Coordinates of C-alpha atoms in Angstrom, one line a residue:
Chain A
X1 CA -20.2 47.2 176.3
X2 CA -23.4 46.4 178.6
X3 CA -24.1 42.7 178.2
X4 CA -27.5 43.0 179.4
X5 CA -29.0 44.2 175.9
X6 CA -33.1 45.7 176.5
X7 CA -35.2 44.6 174.0
X8 CA -35.7 47.9 172.5
X9 CA -38.5 49.9 173.3
X10 CA -39.6 51.0 169.6
X11 CA -40.0 48.0 167.0
X12 CA -36.6 48.2 164.5
X13 CA -39.2 48.8 162.0
X14 CA -40.6 52.1 163.6
X15 CA -36.4 53.5 164.2
X16 CA -35.9 55.2 160.6
X17 CA -32.9 53.9 158.7
X18 CA -31.6 57.1 156.8
X19 CA -32.4 60.7 159.0
X20 CA -30.5 63.8 158.0
X21 CA -30.5 66.9 159.7
X22 CA -29.8 70.0 158.5
X23 CA -28.2 69.1 155.8
X24 CA -27.1 72.2 153.5
X25 CA -24.7 72.5 149.8
X26 CA -23.1 75.2 148.2
X27 CA -21.4 74.7 145.4
X28 CA -18.7 78.2 145.7
X29 CA -21.7 80.3 146.5
X30 CA -24.3 79.4 144.6
X31 CA -26.8 77.3 147.0
X32 CA -27.5 73.3 145.9
X33 CA -29.7 72.4 149.2
X34 CA -30.1 74.3 151.6
X35 CA -30.9 73.1 155.5
X36 CA -32.8 70.1 154.5
X37 CA -34.5 67.4 157.6
X38 CA -35.6 64.3 156.7
X39 CA -36.2 60.3 157.9
X40 CA -36.7 57.4 155.7
X41 CA -38.1 54.5 157.1
X42 CA -38.3 50.5 155.9
X43 CA -39.8 49.6 153.2
X44 CA -40.8 53.6 152.8
X45 CA -40.5 55.3 149.1
X46 CA -39.9 58.8 149.5
X47 CA -39.9 60.8 145.6
X48 CA -38.4 64.4 146.0
X49 CA -40.4 66.4 143.3
X50 CA -39.6 69.5 141.6
X51 CA -37.9 71.2 138.5
X52 CA -34.5 71.0 136.9
X53 CA -32.4 72.9 138.9
X54 CA -33.8 72.7 142.4
X55 CA -31.1 70.9 144.1
X56 CA -33.1 67.7 143.9
X57 CA -29.8 65.5 142.4
X58 CA -27.9 67.7 144.9
X59 CA -29.8 66.5 148.0
X60 CA -29.4 63.3 146.5
X61 CA -25.7 62.8 146.3
X62 CA -25.2 64.2 149.4
X63 CA -27.8 62.0 151.3
X64 CA -25.8 58.6 149.5
X65 CA -22.4 60.5 150.9
X66 CA -21.8 61.1 146.5
X67 CA -21.0 64.5 147.7
X68 CA -19.7 66.4 151.3
X69 CA -22.4 68.6 152.5
X70 CA -21.6 71.8 153.5
X71 CA -23.5 71.6 156.2
X72 CA -25.5 69.5 158.1
X73 CA -25.8 66.1 158.6
X74 CA -26.5 62.4 157.4
X75 CA -27.5 59.1 159.8
X76 CA -27.8 55.5 158.4
X77 CA -29.4 52.6 161.0
X78 CA -26.0 49.6 159.9
X79 CA -27.6 46.3 160.0
X80 CA -26.7 45.5 163.9
X81 CA -28.4 48.0 164.4
X82 CA -25.7 51.1 165.1
X83 CA -26.0 54.0 164.1
X84 CA -23.4 55.8 162.4
X85 CA -22.6 59.6 160.8
X86 CA -21.5 58.8 157.4
X87 CA -19.4 61.3 157.5
X88 CA -17.9 60.5 160.0
X89 CA -17.4 57.2 158.5
X90 CA -13.8 56.3 157.0
X91 CA -13.7 56.2 152.8
X92 CA -13.4 51.5 153.2
X93 CA -16.3 51.8 155.2
X94 CA -18.9 53.9 153.0
X95 CA -17.3 52.0 150.5
X96 CA -18.6 49.4 151.8
X97 CA -21.3 50.3 152.3
X98 CA -22.2 51.9 148.9
X99 CA -21.9 48.7 147.3
X100 CA -24.0 46.3 149.4
X101 CA -26.0 47.7 151.8
X102 CA -27.1 50.8 149.5
X103 CA -27.8 50.4 145.2
X104 CA -27.9 54.0 143.9
X105 CA -29.8 52.9 140.1
X106 CA -28.8 56.4 137.5
X107 CA -30.5 58.1 135.3
X108 CA -28.5 57.2 133.0
X109 CA -28.0 53.6 132.7
X110 CA -24.6 53.9 131.4
X111 CA -23.2 56.1 134.4
X112 CA -24.4 52.9 136.4
X113 CA -22.5 50.1 134.4
X114 CA -20.0 48.6 132.9
X115 CA -20.2 48.5 129.2
X116 CA -17.3 46.5 128.4
X117 CA -18.3 43.7 130.2
X118 CA -21.6 40.9 129.7
X119 CA -24.1 41.7 131.5
X120 CA -23.4 38.2 133.8
X121 CA -20.3 39.9 135.1
X122 CA -22.5 43.3 135.5
X123 CA -23.9 41.6 137.9
X124 CA -21.5 39.3 139.2
X125 CA -18.9 41.4 140.0
X126 CA -21.5 43.5 142.9
X127 CA -21.2 39.5 144.8
X128 CA -17.3 39.4 144.4
X129 CA -17.3 42.6 146.3
X130 CA -19.2 41.7 148.8
X131 CA -16.5 38.2 148.8
X132 CA -18.7 35.6 147.0
X133 CA -16.3 33.3 144.9
X134 CA -17.5 31.4 143.3
X135 CA -18.2 31.1 139.7
X136 CA -21.6 28.7 139.4
X137 CA -22.9 30.5 142.7
X138 CA -22.4 34.5 141.0
X139 CA -23.0 32.8 137.4
X140 CA -27.0 31.3 138.3
X141 CA -27.1 34.6 141.2
X142 CA -26.6 37.4 137.8
X143 CA -29.2 34.8 136.0
X144 CA -31.8 34.0 138.8
X145 CA -32.0 38.8 138.6
X146 CA -31.5 39.0 134.9
X147 CA -34.8 36.7 134.8
X148 CA -36.3 39.0 137.4
X149 CA -35.7 42.2 135.5
X150 CA -37.3 40.2 132.6
X151 CA -33.3 39.6 130.1
X152 CA -33.7 36.3 128.6
X153 CA -30.7 34.4 130.3
X154 CA -29.5 33.4 127.1
X155 CA -28.3 37.1 126.5
X156 CA -25.8 36.7 129.6
X157 CA -23.2 36.7 127.8
X158 CA -23.2 39.6 126.2
X159 CA -22.2 43.1 127.6
X160 CA -24.6 46.0 127.3
X161 CA -23.7 48.1 125.0
X162 CA -25.8 45.3 122.7
X163 CA -29.2 46.3 125.0
X164 CA -31.6 49.2 124.1
X165 CA -32.3 51.7 126.8
X166 CA -34.6 49.5 128.5
X167 CA -33.2 46.6 129.2
X168 CA -30.1 48.5 129.9
X169 CA -31.8 50.1 132.9
X170 CA -33.0 47.2 133.8
X171 CA -29.8 45.3 133.8
X172 CA -28.6 48.8 136.1
X173 CA -31.5 47.6 138.2
X174 CA -30.4 43.9 139.0
X175 CA -26.7 44.6 139.6
X176 CA -27.5 47.0 142.1
X177 CA -30.5 44.4 144.0
X178 CA -28.0 41.0 144.2
X179 CA -26.2 42.3 147.4
X180 CA -29.9 42.3 148.7
X181 CA -29.8 46.2 149.8
X182 CA -31.9 47.6 151.7
X183 CA -31.6 50.9 150.1
X184 CA -31.7 52.5 147.1
X185 CA -31.4 55.4 146.1
X186 CA -33.0 56.8 142.0
X187 CA -32.4 59.6 140.5
X188 CA -34.5 59.9 137.7
X189 CA -34.9 56.0 136.5
X190 CA -37.4 56.3 133.9
X191 CA -35.9 59.5 132.0
X192 CA -35.2 60.1 128.3
X193 CA -37.5 56.3 127.4
X194 CA -39.9 55.4 126.0
X195 CA -43.3 55.8 127.3
X196 CA -44.0 52.1 127.1
X197 CA -40.4 50.7 127.9
X198 CA -41.1 53.4 131.2
X199 CA -44.3 51.6 132.0
X200 CA -42.4 48.4 132.1
X201 CA -39.6 50.0 133.6
X202 CA -41.8 51.3 136.7
X203 CA -43.9 48.3 136.8
X204 CA -41.0 46.2 137.6
X205 CA -40.0 49.1 139.9
X206 CA -42.7 48.6 141.7
X207 CA -43.9 45.3 141.9
X208 CA -39.5 44.6 143.5
X209 CA -39.9 47.6 146.0
X210 CA -43.3 45.7 147.3
X211 CA -41.5 42.4 147.3
X212 CA -38.2 43.1 148.6
X213 CA -39.7 46.3 151.2
X214 CA -36.4 48.1 150.1
X215 CA -36.5 52.0 151.1
X216 CA -36.2 54.0 148.1
X217 CA -35.3 57.6 147.6
X218 CA -36.4 58.5 144.3
X219 CA -35.8 62.0 141.9
X220 CA -38.0 62.4 139.9
X221 CA -38.9 65.4 137.9
X222 CA -42.4 63.8 137.1
X223 CA -45.3 63.8 139.1
X224 CA -46.7 60.4 137.8
X225 CA -43.6 58.3 138.6
X226 CA -43.9 60.4 142.1
X227 CA -47.9 58.9 142.4
X228 CA -47.4 55.1 141.2
X229 CA -43.4 54.6 143.0
X230 CA -43.6 56.5 146.2
X231 CA -45.5 56.5 149.7
X232 CA -44.3 60.2 150.5
X233 CA -43.4 62.5 148.5
X234 CA -41.0 65.9 149.4
X235 CA -41.7 69.4 146.7
X236 CA -38.0 71.9 146.1
X237 CA -37.6 74.7 145.0
X238 CA -34.8 77.0 145.1
X239 CA -32.7 74.3 146.7
X240 CA -35.6 73.9 149.9
X241 CA -38.3 72.0 150.3
X242 CA -41.3 74.1 149.6
X243 CA -43.8 71.6 150.6
X244 CA -44.0 68.0 151.6
X245 CA -46.8 65.3 153.0
X246 CA -48.0 61.9 152.0
X247 CA -47.9 60.9 148.1
X248 CA -51.3 61.4 147.2
X249 CA -52.5 64.2 149.3
X250 CA -49.6 66.4 147.5
X251 CA -50.8 66.0 144.4
X252 CA -54.7 66.3 145.4
X253 CA -55.0 68.8 147.6
X254 CA -51.5 70.9 147.0
X255 CA -51.5 74.5 149.3
X256 CA -47.5 75.6 147.7
X257 CA -48.1 78.2 144.8
X258 CA -45.6 76.4 143.2
X259 CA -47.2 73.0 143.6
X260 CA -50.2 74.3 142.1
X261 CA -48.5 75.2 139.1
X262 CA -46.3 71.7 139.1
X263 CA -49.8 69.5 140.1
X264 CA -51.5 71.8 136.9
X265 CA -49.3 71.4 134.9
X266 CA -49.2 67.7 134.6
X267 CA -50.4 66.7 131.2
X268 CA -53.9 64.5 131.1
X269 CA -54.8 61.5 128.3
Chain B
X1 CA -72.2 49.5 169.2
X2 CA -68.4 51.7 169.3
X3 CA -68.2 55.0 167.3
X4 CA -65.5 54.0 164.8
X5 CA -65.3 57.3 163.6
X6 CA -65.5 60.7 164.9
X7 CA -66.0 63.6 163.0
X8 CA -66.1 67.9 165.2
X9 CA -65.9 70.7 163.5
X10 CA -64.7 69.5 160.4
X11 CA -63.9 73.1 157.6
X12 CA -62.2 72.5 154.2
X13 CA -61.3 75.7 152.1
X14 CA -58.9 76.1 149.1
X15 CA -56.5 78.5 148.1
X16 CA -56.3 79.1 145.0
X17 CA -53.4 80.5 144.3
X18 CA -53.1 79.9 140.2
X19 CA -55.4 82.2 140.6
X20 CA -55.0 85.2 142.7
X21 CA -55.3 83.5 146.2
X22 CA -58.7 83.4 145.7
X23 CA -60.8 81.4 148.1
X24 CA -62.9 79.2 147.9
X25 CA -64.5 77.5 151.4
X26 CA -66.6 74.3 151.1
X27 CA -67.5 73.2 154.2
X28 CA -67.1 73.7 158.0
X29 CA -68.8 73.0 160.9
X30 CA -68.7 68.9 160.0
X31 CA -70.0 67.0 163.4
X32 CA -70.6 63.2 162.6
X33 CA -69.8 60.1 164.3
X34 CA -70.1 57.1 162.6
X35 CA -70.7 53.3 164.6
X36 CA -69.2 49.6 163.6
X37 CA -71.8 48.3 162.3
X38 CA -73.2 51.0 159.7
X39 CA -73.3 52.2 157.3
X40 CA -74.1 56.2 157.0
X41 CA -74.6 58.4 153.0
X42 CA -73.9 61.6 152.9
X43 CA -76.8 63.2 151.0
X44 CA -77.2 65.8 149.0
X45 CA -76.4 67.3 145.6
X46 CA -73.5 67.2 143.3
X47 CA -70.3 70.0 144.7
X48 CA -72.2 70.1 147.9
X49 CA -68.1 68.5 149.2
X50 CA -69.8 65.7 149.8
X51 CA -66.4 64.1 148.3
X52 CA -64.1 66.1 149.4
X53 CA -65.1 64.9 153.1
X54 CA -64.6 61.4 152.1
X55 CA -60.9 62.5 151.2
X56 CA -60.4 64.5 153.9
X57 CA -61.1 61.2 155.7
X58 CA -58.9 59.3 153.4
X59 CA -55.8 61.9 154.0
X60 CA -56.0 63.3 150.2
X61 CA -57.5 66.6 151.3
X62 CA -55.4 68.4 154.0
X63 CA -57.7 69.0 156.9
X64 CA -58.6 72.9 158.3
X65 CA -60.1 73.1 161.1
X66 CA -60.9 70.5 163.8
X67 CA -60.4 66.5 164.6
X68 CA -61.1 63.4 162.6
X69 CA -60.5 60.7 164.7
X70 CA -60.2 56.9 164.2
X71 CA -60.3 54.1 166.8
X72 CA -58.9 51.7 165.3
X73 CA -59.2 47.7 166.6
X74 CA -56.0 47.9 169.0
X75 CA -58.1 50.8 170.8
X76 CA -56.0 53.4 169.7
X77 CA -56.9 56.8 169.2
X78 CA -55.4 58.5 165.9
X79 CA -57.1 62.1 164.8
X80 CA -56.2 62.3 161.1
X81 CA -56.3 65.4 160.1
X82 CA -53.1 66.0 162.6
X83 CA -51.3 62.5 161.6
X84 CA -48.1 62.6 159.3
X85 CA -47.9 60.6 156.2
X86 CA -46.6 57.7 157.6
X87 CA -49.2 56.7 160.4
X88 CA -52.4 57.5 157.3
X89 CA -50.2 55.5 155.3
X90 CA -50.3 52.8 158.2
X91 CA -53.5 53.6 159.0
X92 CA -54.8 52.6 155.4
X93 CA -53.1 49.5 154.9
X94 CA -54.9 47.9 158.2
X95 CA -58.0 50.0 159.1
X96 CA -59.3 52.7 156.5
X97 CA -60.2 51.4 153.3
X98 CA -61.5 53.7 150.4
X99 CA -63.1 52.3 146.8
X100 CA -62.9 55.1 144.5
X101 CA -65.6 55.8 141.4
X102 CA -62.2 55.5 139.3
X103 CA -59.7 52.9 138.4
X104 CA -56.2 53.8 139.4
X105 CA -54.7 52.5 136.3
X106 CA -51.0 50.7 136.9
X107 CA -49.8 50.0 133.3
X108 CA -49.2 46.3 132.9
X109 CA -50.6 44.0 136.1
X110 CA -53.5 42.1 136.0
X111 CA -56.9 43.0 137.6
X112 CA -56.5 39.6 139.8
X113 CA -53.2 41.2 140.9
X114 CA -55.0 44.7 141.7
X115 CA -57.9 43.3 143.1
X116 CA -55.4 41.0 145.4
X117 CA -52.8 43.7 146.3
X118 CA -54.2 45.4 149.5
X119 CA -54.8 41.7 150.9
X120 CA -51.2 40.7 150.0
X121 CA -50.0 44.4 152.0
X122 CA -51.3 42.9 154.4
X123 CA -49.6 39.9 154.9
X124 CA -51.8 37.4 153.7
X125 CA -49.5 34.8 151.1
X126 CA -50.1 36.5 147.4
X127 CA -52.4 32.7 146.8
X128 CA -54.5 32.9 149.2
X129 CA -54.9 36.9 148.1
X130 CA -55.1 36.1 144.4
X131 CA -57.3 33.1 145.2
X132 CA -60.1 36.1 147.8
X133 CA -59.5 38.0 144.0
X134 CA -60.8 35.3 141.9
X135 CA -64.0 35.0 144.3
X136 CA -64.8 38.3 144.2
X137 CA -64.2 38.8 140.9
X138 CA -66.3 35.7 139.8
X139 CA -69.5 37.0 142.5
X140 CA -69.0 40.8 140.5
X141 CA -69.0 38.6 137.0
X142 CA -66.0 39.8 135.7
X143 CA -65.4 37.7 133.2
X144 CA -62.9 35.2 134.1
X145 CA -61.5 36.1 130.6
X146 CA -60.6 39.4 131.4
X147 CA -58.5 38.2 135.2
X148 CA -55.1 38.5 134.0
X149 CA -55.4 41.6 131.9
X150 CA -54.2 44.8 132.9
X151 CA -57.6 47.0 133.9
X152 CA -56.5 50.1 131.7
X153 CA -58.4 48.9 128.3
X154 CA -62.1 47.4 130.1
X155 CA -64.7 49.4 130.3
X156 CA -66.1 51.6 132.6
X157 CA -68.7 49.2 134.6
X158 CA -65.9 46.5 134.2
X159 CA -63.1 48.6 136.0
X160 CA -65.6 49.5 138.3
X161 CA -66.1 45.8 139.5
X162 CA -62.7 45.7 140.0
X163 CA -62.4 48.5 142.3
X164 CA -64.7 47.8 144.1
X165 CA -63.9 43.5 144.9
X166 CA -60.7 45.3 145.9
X167 CA -61.7 47.5 147.9
X168 CA -64.1 44.3 149.5
X169 CA -61.2 42.4 149.5
X170 CA -59.4 42.7 153.5
X171 CA -61.5 43.4 156.6
X172 CA -60.7 46.8 156.5
X173 CA -63.0 48.1 159.9
X174 CA -64.1 51.2 158.3
X175 CA -64.4 51.5 154.3
X176 CA -65.3 54.6 152.5
X177 CA -67.3 54.1 149.0
X178 CA -67.4 57.2 146.8
X179 CA -70.5 56.1 144.3
X180 CA -69.8 52.4 144.2
X181 CA -72.5 51.6 142.0
X182 CA -72.3 54.2 139.7
X183 CA -72.0 52.4 137.0
X184 CA -73.5 48.7 137.6
X185 CA -75.9 47.0 136.0
X186 CA -79.3 45.8 138.2
X187 CA -77.5 42.3 139.4
X188 CA -74.4 44.0 140.0
X189 CA -75.3 46.6 142.3
X190 CA -76.4 43.9 143.6
X191 CA -74.3 42.3 144.2
X192 CA -72.8 44.9 146.1
X193 CA -76.0 45.7 147.7
X194 CA -75.4 42.1 149.4
X195 CA -71.3 43.0 150.3
X196 CA -72.7 45.6 152.3
X197 CA -74.3 44.1 154.0
X198 CA -72.0 41.3 155.2
X199 CA -69.5 44.5 155.8
X200 CA -72.4 45.3 158.4
X201 CA -73.0 41.9 159.9
X202 CA -68.7 41.7 160.4
X203 CA -69.0 45.4 162.2
X204 CA -67.6 47.3 159.3
X205 CA -68.0 51.0 159.3
X206 CA -69.3 52.7 156.0
X207 CA -69.5 56.0 155.0
X208 CA -70.4 56.4 151.0
X209 CA -72.1 58.4 148.6
X210 CA -74.3 57.2 146.7
X211 CA -76.6 58.5 144.2
X212 CA -78.8 55.8 143.0
X213 CA -81.6 56.5 144.8
X214 CA -83.1 52.0 144.8
X215 CA -79.6 51.7 146.7
X216 CA -79.1 54.4 148.7
X217 CA -82.6 53.4 150.1
X218 CA -81.4 49.8 151.0
X219 CA -78.1 50.0 152.1
X220 CA -78.4 53.2 154.5
X221 CA -78.8 53.6 157.7
X222 CA -78.2 57.2 158.2
X223 CA -78.6 59.6 156.1
X224 CA -76.8 63.1 156.5
X225 CA -77.2 66.5 154.9
X226 CA -73.8 67.7 153.7
X227 CA -76.4 71.1 152.7
X228 CA -76.3 71.9 156.5
X229 CA -72.6 71.7 156.6
X230 CA -71.8 73.6 153.5
X231 CA -70.1 76.5 151.9
X232 CA -70.2 76.8 149.3
X233 CA -74.7 78.2 149.0
X234 CA -73.5 81.1 150.8
X235 CA -69.7 81.4 148.9
X236 CA -69.6 84.7 146.5

């Protein structure tokens, strides 16, 4: 190892946190996503939009290493500054990363929660997975996070089966954020919720992302959600990115025929 | 005073794919510059492309031809026409402000926080940002009872004052004003005129659209006739 560590020429904020290149995933001879390259910086919210079957969830799962790509690589800058290729890490190393530095918010909270244990345990479990052992501290931290996601702390011992859809989703968010991750993947986090519940959740996500400086990859088919939460946007169709840029630019001045169709299909209230 | 914003041969048209790929020309050959401490007003009838120019500068519209050079406080020059999304985002946070005609309401966020947000995004403490926001809302005569409410249910004039406060709270070196006085009464128009005068003194470069002739005459150091760049008049 070189002992003379020099100050990096660029600030750490100027280096991407996540970088994918040539990411491709086939399902048999069917394309999931093809030749996708992207970079994500700390504190940045990137929305991936497109209709069902456009490949956005396949891409998200490849980025989050939940799915092994057919080709291409995903690199992640660890907390110590080293850049690692996700698919060259050991399974154990990847699991640690997913439990600590990353979060994954599923559309359906059932996929991201343990339904048969209490709300407090759902949050505390992630802490124990990173080595916390002191019961009082774990419970205190769980209470703090329930409060942050606006769940009354007297519900800490209830299990999520007794929660409404919106509460379950907020609990899933608390469970993900308790380990202080730097990167959170979200798959349609507000899908399937009533609009008023959706608005509350959107506002909560928006605040937490800004306060904690999270980097987020957000998959959504809802352009209004993308407008509200994301800085940058990628439009997918048939497994490839057809247009990308500043979220405002894509929505106010869409160039591609398909993007124009999507934007013109937004319901105005 | 140094130039803050320099547009050179900027052009824009829209290709409407949903209408058989018809090209709608908007403007071409737009060239002008704005100095620090100057308020320049875009003139000409509705539909001539005034808002399009503001939106290109702010990055909401892509730029097809030409350059839009923004001179940052650091001395760095950035061409907005070719800048990537991250650069424009950073530029908006530090250098380039925008007061739009309509407020894009975020559910559940109070008027005070809507106004405080851009200042907090620059690193001010939450308390300081809210204190400055309260000052501005008071100055713009927004009843204090409304400050903690989300502006979704406010009247047009009340929403516009929230928008103005949000745009004026930071010390952005360039400010784009898209009819900031459109639905204000005389008293609040006068407040906006004062705010603009203060920004001028502070060396802020402003580019605005003002349909209100009285306001325009007071704030404008120069009026640029957008009709000279418009391609709408000779469009088919």
